[in-house]
mmCIF file of C-alpha atoms in Angstrom:
data_model
loop_
_atom_site.group_PDB
_atom_site.id
_atom_site.type_symbol
_atom_site.label_atom_id
_atom_site.label_comp_id
_atom_site.label_asym_id
_atom_site.label_seq_id
_atom_site.Cartn_x
_atom_site.Cartn_y
_atom_site.Cartn_z
ATOM 1 C CA LEU E 140 -185.347 -4.277 -220.588
ATOM 2 C CA ARG E 141 -186.253 -6.331 -217.246
ATOM 3 C CA GLU E 142 -186.923 -9.504 -219.366
ATOM 4 C CA ALA E 143 -183.343 -8.830 -221.257
ATOM 5 C CA THR E 144 -181.522 -8.087 -218.271
ATOM 6 C CA GLU E 145 -182.571 -11.415 -216.536
ATOM 7 C CA GLN E 146 -181.809 -13.463 -219.505
ATOM 8 C CA LEU E 147 -178.498 -11.707 -219.679
ATOM 9 C CA THR E 148 -178.022 -12.503 -216.086
ATOM 10 C CA ASP E 149 -179.152 -16.042 -216.527
ATOM 11 C CA GLN E 150 -176.162 -16.524 -219.624
ATOM 12 C CA LEU E 151 -173.527 -14.675 -217.060
ATOM 13 C CA MET E 152 -174.205 -16.783 -214.176
ATOM 14 C CA ASP E 153 -172.515 -20.037 -216.102
ATOM 15 C CA GLU E 154 -169.286 -19.473 -215.918
ATOM 16 C CA PHE E 155 -169.551 -16.149 -214.496
ATOM 17 C CA GLU E 156 -165.996 -14.902 -213.756
ATOM 18 C CA LEU E 157 -164.782 -16.009 -217.266
ATOM 19 C CA LYS E 158 -167.508 -14.482 -219.199
ATOM 20 C CA ILE E 159 -167.385 -11.150 -216.778
ATOM 21 C CA GLU E 160 -163.789 -10.733 -217.401
ATOM 22 C CA GLU E 161 -164.762 -11.080 -221.792
ATOM 23 C CA LEU E 162 -167.108 -8.205 -221.039
ATOM 24 C CA PHE E 163 -164.769 -5.959 -219.135
ATOM 25 C CA ASP E 164 -161.727 -6.356 -221.503
ATOM 26 C CA LEU E 165 -164.527 -5.790 -224.254
ATOM 27 C CA GLY E 166 -165.480 -2.153 -222.797
ATOM 28 C CA PHE E 167 -169.062 -3.774 -222.329
ATOM 29 C CA CYS E 168 -169.171 -3.658 -218.335
ATOM 30 C CA PHE E 169 -168.257 -1.691 -215.574
ATOM 31 C CA GLN E 170 -167.371 -2.431 -211.974
ATOM 32 C CA SER E 171 -169.878 -0.205 -209.577
ATOM 33 C CA ASP E 172 -171.051 -0.790 -205.871
ATOM 34 C CA ASP E 173 -174.677 -0.578 -204.946
ATOM 35 C CA ILE E 174 -174.275 3.081 -203.754
ATOM 36 C CA SER E 175 -172.972 4.574 -207.178
ATOM 37 C CA CYS E 176 -174.558 1.900 -209.376
ATOM 38 C CA GLU E 177 -177.354 4.023 -210.426
ATOM 39 C CA LYS E 178 -175.767 7.175 -210.878
ATOM 40 C CA GLN E 179 -173.189 5.541 -212.997
ATOM 41 C CA ILE E 180 -175.332 4.170 -215.430
ATOM 42 C CA GLU E 181 -177.558 7.450 -215.802
ATOM 43 C CA ILE E 182 -174.310 9.232 -216.522
ATOM 44 C CA LEU E 183 -173.002 6.048 -219.204
ATOM 45 C CA ILE E 184 -177.121 6.251 -220.563
ATOM 46 C CA GLU E 185 -176.276 9.735 -221.339
ATOM 47 C CA ALA E 186 -172.899 9.957 -222.743
ATOM 48 C CA SER E 187 -173.751 6.942 -224.761
ATOM 49 C CA GLY E 188 -176.732 8.704 -226.573
ATOM 50 C CA GLY E 189 -179.201 6.669 -224.969
ATOM 51 C CA ASP E 190 -177.405 3.422 -224.514
ATOM 52 C CA ASN E 191 -179.482 0.871 -222.384
ATOM 53 C CA TYR E 192 -177.019 0.082 -219.336
ATOM 54 C CA VAL E 193 -178.210 -2.708 -216.304
ATOM 55 C CA LYS E 194 -177.102 -3.210 -213.325
ATOM 56 C CA ILE E 195 -175.729 -7.118 -212.846
ATOM 57 C CA GLY E 196 -174.807 -8.598 -209.510
ATOM 58 C CA TYR E 197 -172.536 -11.371 -209.015
ATOM 59 C CA PRO E 198 -173.785 -14.326 -208.434
ATOM 60 C CA PRO E 199 -174.120 -16.238 -204.575
ATOM 61 C CA ILE E 200 -171.374 -18.359 -205.499
ATOM 62 C CA ILE E 201 -168.315 -18.098 -207.460
ATOM 63 C CA SER E 202 -165.631 -21.008 -207.765
ATOM 64 C CA ASN E 203 -167.516 -22.736 -204.929
ATOM 65 C CA ARG E 204 -166.827 -19.839 -202.474
ATOM 66 C CA ASP E 205 -169.644 -17.383 -200.888
ATOM 67 C CA THR E 206 -169.087 -14.373 -202.945
ATOM 68 C CA ALA E 207 -169.947 -11.971 -199.703
ATOM 69 C CA LEU E 208 -167.080 -13.784 -198.107
ATOM 70 C CA LEU E 209 -165.085 -13.448 -201.388
ATOM 71 C CA TRP E 210 -165.513 -9.514 -201.046
ATOM 72 C CA GLU E 211 -164.707 -9.783 -197.292
ATOM 73 C CA ASP E 212 -161.328 -10.946 -197.946
ATOM 74 C CA LEU E 213 -160.763 -8.724 -200.741
ATOM 75 C CA CYS E 214 -161.933 -5.709 -198.433
ATOM 76 C CA ARG E 215 -160.252 -7.051 -195.020
ATOM 77 C CA PRO E 216 -157.636 -4.717 -194.737
ATOM 78 C CA VAL E 217 -153.772 -5.832 -193.701
ATOM 79 C CA THR E 218 -150.544 -4.575 -192.514
ATOM 80 C CA SER E 219 -149.355 -2.888 -195.569
ATOM 81 C CA ASN E 220 -150.984 0.828 -195.653
ATOM 82 C CA ALA E 221 -149.854 0.636 -199.589
ATOM 83 C CA VAL E 222 -151.856 -2.692 -199.970
ATOM 84 C CA ASN E 223 -154.449 -1.720 -198.393
ATOM 85 C CA THR E 224 -154.460 1.749 -200.577
ATOM 86 C CA THR E 225 -153.915 -0.737 -203.635
ATOM 87 C CA VAL E 226 -156.861 -3.034 -203.009
ATOM 88 C CA LEU E 227 -158.857 0.217 -203.141
ATOM 89 C CA TYR E 228 -158.307 0.589 -206.553
ATOM 90 C CA LEU E 229 -158.378 -3.309 -207.116
ATOM 91 C CA ILE E 230 -162.017 -3.200 -206.262
ATOM 92 C CA LYS E 231 -162.988 -0.558 -208.779
ATOM 93 C CA CYS E 232 -161.085 -1.942 -211.567
ATOM 94 C CA GLY E 233 -162.784 -4.023 -214.022
ATOM 95 C CA ARG E 234 -161.149 -7.772 -213.422
ATOM 96 C CA SER E 235 -163.267 -11.085 -212.466
ATOM 97 C CA LEU E 236 -163.412 -10.971 -208.323
ATOM 98 C CA SER E 237 -160.846 -13.666 -208.520
ATOM 99 C CA TRP E 238 -158.356 -11.994 -210.372
ATOM 100 C CA LYS E 239 -158.743 -9.228 -207.592
ATOM 101 C CA LEU E 240 -157.810 -11.519 -204.685
ATOM 102 C CA ASN E 241 -154.785 -12.930 -206.393
ATOM 103 C CA MET E 242 -153.817 -9.683 -207.088
ATOM 104 C CA LYS E 243 -153.986 -8.445 -203.397
ATOM 105 C CA GLU E 244 -152.468 -12.159 -202.420
ATOM 106 C CA GLU E 245 -149.639 -11.450 -204.358
ATOM 107 C CA LEU E 246 -149.456 -7.559 -203.198
ATOM 108 C CA VAL E 247 -149.243 -9.070 -199.654
ATOM 109 C CA ALA E 248 -146.366 -11.833 -200.151
ATOM 110 C CA LEU E 249 -144.690 -8.607 -201.929
ATOM 111 C CA ALA E 250 -145.001 -6.277 -199.271
ATOM 112 C CA GLU E 251 -144.264 -8.790 -196.908
ATOM 113 C CA LYS E 252 -140.945 -9.660 -198.937
ATOM 114 C CA GLU E 253 -140.066 -6.177 -198.895
ATOM 115 C CA ALA E 254 -140.951 -5.818 -195.085
ATOM 116 C CA ILE E 255 -138.481 -8.534 -194.438
ATOM 117 C CA GLU E 256 -135.605 -6.879 -197.366
ATOM 118 C CA LEU E 257 -135.969 -3.542 -195.422
ATOM 119 C CA GLU E 258 -135.585 -5.185 -191.887
ATOM 120 C CA ASN E 259 -132.370 -7.022 -193.246
ATOM 121 C CA ARG E 260 -131.460 -3.400 -194.472
ATOM 122 C CA LYS E 261 -131.361 -1.934 -191.370
ATOM 123 C CA GLU E 262 -129.942 -4.837 -189.431
ATOM 124 C CA SER E 263 -127.026 -4.408 -191.929
ATOM 125 C CA SER E 264 -127.070 -0.961 -191.452
ATOM 126 C CA ILE E 265 -126.591 -1.292 -187.712
ATOM 127 C CA GLU E 266 -124.030 -3.666 -188.041
ATOM 128 C CA PHE E 267 -121.949 -1.468 -190.215
ATOM 129 C CA ASP E 268 -122.427 1.367 -187.886
ATOM 130 C CA TRP E 269 -121.110 -0.661 -185.082
ATOM 131 C CA MET E 270 -118.213 -2.197 -187.345
ATOM 132 C CA LYS E 271 -117.890 2.101 -188.102
ATOM 133 C CA TRP E 272 -118.016 2.622 -184.755
ATOM 134 C CA LYS E 273 -115.374 -0.099 -183.432
ATOM 135 C CA LYS E 274 -113.262 1.009 -186.328
ATOM 136 C CA SER E 275 -113.411 5.021 -185.106
ATOM 137 C CA ARG E 276 -113.263 3.586 -181.592
ATOM 138 C CA ARG E 277 -109.824 2.193 -182.332
ATOM 139 C CA GLY E 278 -108.403 4.915 -184.193
ATOM 140 C CA LYS E 279 -109.335 7.607 -181.202
ATOM 141 C CA LEU E 280 -107.989 4.819 -178.966
ATOM 142 C CA ARG E 281 -104.618 4.677 -180.926
ATOM 143 C CA ARG E 282 -104.447 8.441 -180.936
ATOM 144 C CA LEU E 283 -105.121 8.778 -177.251
ATOM 145 C CA VAL E 284 -102.310 6.130 -176.445
ATOM 146 C CA ASN E 285 -100.141 8.109 -178.752
ATOM 147 C CA ALA E 286 -100.517 11.156 -177.264
ATOM 148 C CA ARG E 287 -100.247 9.977 -173.821
ATOM 149 C CA ARG E 288 -97.250 9.090 -174.502
ATOM 150 C CA THR E 289 -95.692 12.040 -175.889
ATOM 151 C CA PHE E 290 -97.363 13.475 -172.779
ATOM 152 C CA GLN E 291 -95.498 11.141 -170.176
ATOM 153 C CA SER E 292 -92.221 11.419 -172.434
ATOM 154 C CA ARG E 293 -92.369 15.281 -172.158
ATOM 155 C CA LEU E 294 -93.270 15.050 -167.945
ATOM 156 C CA ASP E 295 -90.323 12.289 -167.880
ATOM 157 C CA LEU E 296 -87.999 15.075 -169.508
ATOM 158 C CA GLU E 297 -88.894 17.656 -166.853
ATOM 159 C CA GLU E 298 -88.500 14.981 -164.141
ATOM 160 C CA ARG E 299 -85.021 14.081 -165.249
ATOM 161 C CA SER E 300 -84.107 18.062 -165.893
ATOM 162 C CA THR E 301 -85.104 18.500 -162.076
ATOM 163 C CA ILE E 302 -83.071 15.519 -161.140
ATOM 164 C CA ASN E 303 -80.077 16.633 -163.158
ATOM 165 C CA GLY E 304 -79.451 19.689 -161.346
ATOM 166 C CA GLN E 305 -82.002 22.334 -162.607
ATOM 167 C CA SER E 306 -83.547 24.320 -160.054
ATOM 168 C CA GLU E 307 -87.503 23.864 -159.810
ATOM 169 C CA ASN E 308 -88.983 27.132 -160.278
ATOM 170 C CA ALA E 309 -92.752 28.177 -160.707
ATOM 171 C CA THR E 310 -92.701 27.594 -164.443
ATOM 172 C CA LEU E 311 -91.304 24.364 -164.354
ATOM 173 C CA ASN E 312 -93.927 23.429 -161.857
ATOM 174 C CA ALA E 313 -96.998 24.837 -163.846
ATOM 175 C CA THR E 314 -95.535 22.790 -166.721
ATOM 176 C CA LYS E 315 -95.516 19.480 -165.185
ATOM 177 C CA CYS E 316 -98.506 20.136 -163.424
ATOM 178 C CA GLU E 317 -100.138 21.004 -166.822
ATOM 179 C CA ILE E 318 -98.921 17.893 -168.430
ATOM 180 C CA ARG E 319 -100.074 15.837 -165.581
ATOM 181 C CA LYS E 320 -103.745 17.298 -165.918
ATOM 182 C CA LYS E 321 -103.595 16.472 -169.504
ATOM 183 C CA ILE E 322 -102.225 12.632 -169.220
ATOM 184 C CA ASP E 323 -105.244 12.851 -166.739
ATOM 185 C CA GLN E 324 -107.789 14.036 -168.753
ATOM 186 C CA ILE E 325 -106.386 11.258 -171.773
ATOM 187 C CA ASP E 326 -106.462 8.300 -169.135
ATOM 188 C CA GLU E 327 -110.243 9.220 -168.407
ATOM 189 C CA LEU E 328 -111.392 9.085 -172.183
ATOM 190 C CA ILE E 329 -109.219 5.934 -172.938
ATOM 191 C CA ALA E 330 -111.018 4.226 -169.724
ATOM 192 C CA SER E 331 -114.490 5.703 -171.334
ATOM 193 C CA LEU E 332 -114.084 4.541 -174.554
ATOM 194 C CA GLU E 333 -113.111 0.971 -173.021
ATOM 195 C CA LEU E 334 -115.844 1.176 -170.945
ATOM 196 C CA GLU E 335 -118.116 1.879 -174.402
ATOM 197 C CA GLU E 336 -117.060 -1.584 -175.727
ATOM 198 C CA ILE E 337 -117.486 -3.467 -172.780
ATOM 199 C CA ASP E 338 -121.490 -1.985 -172.500
#
């Protein structure tokens, strides 16, 4: 069995990625790691009724790059939690190491694009909220100005009544006082809305 394993390993080392991809596709090869490999082999042998399974390691160099460094690149966390979670599944899937790295790069690019789009949507939402607030503010100002005019007209009417000979009494004075208070409150609200836009 050891001799057959060595022969198989030697055959795979030439164009390793291409050949291992074919074995993955045919279901003759399974991705594993050093910790769980032996146990997985036992399970496969038992499930198959006694077929032989062997552990074949990656060659030290793949595509002119150090295999250990390729694995480090694949396992290195990125800023996107979604990509990091997906990479955990990529690591275990039955595809070549180069394919996994390419897939991670595509996922990172996709996550970055999505982050930019999300930021743009947030900015658009803020701008929309600003425009909505501005429109709402203009509506409030318009209503307040109209209300102020109404109260001012009423106050002017009460003042003219007094000038035209009606005697002032407690009720009339209270009414005028109440109208002036309302006008003052409206003036404060108008001033606060104007200050909000300045801020």
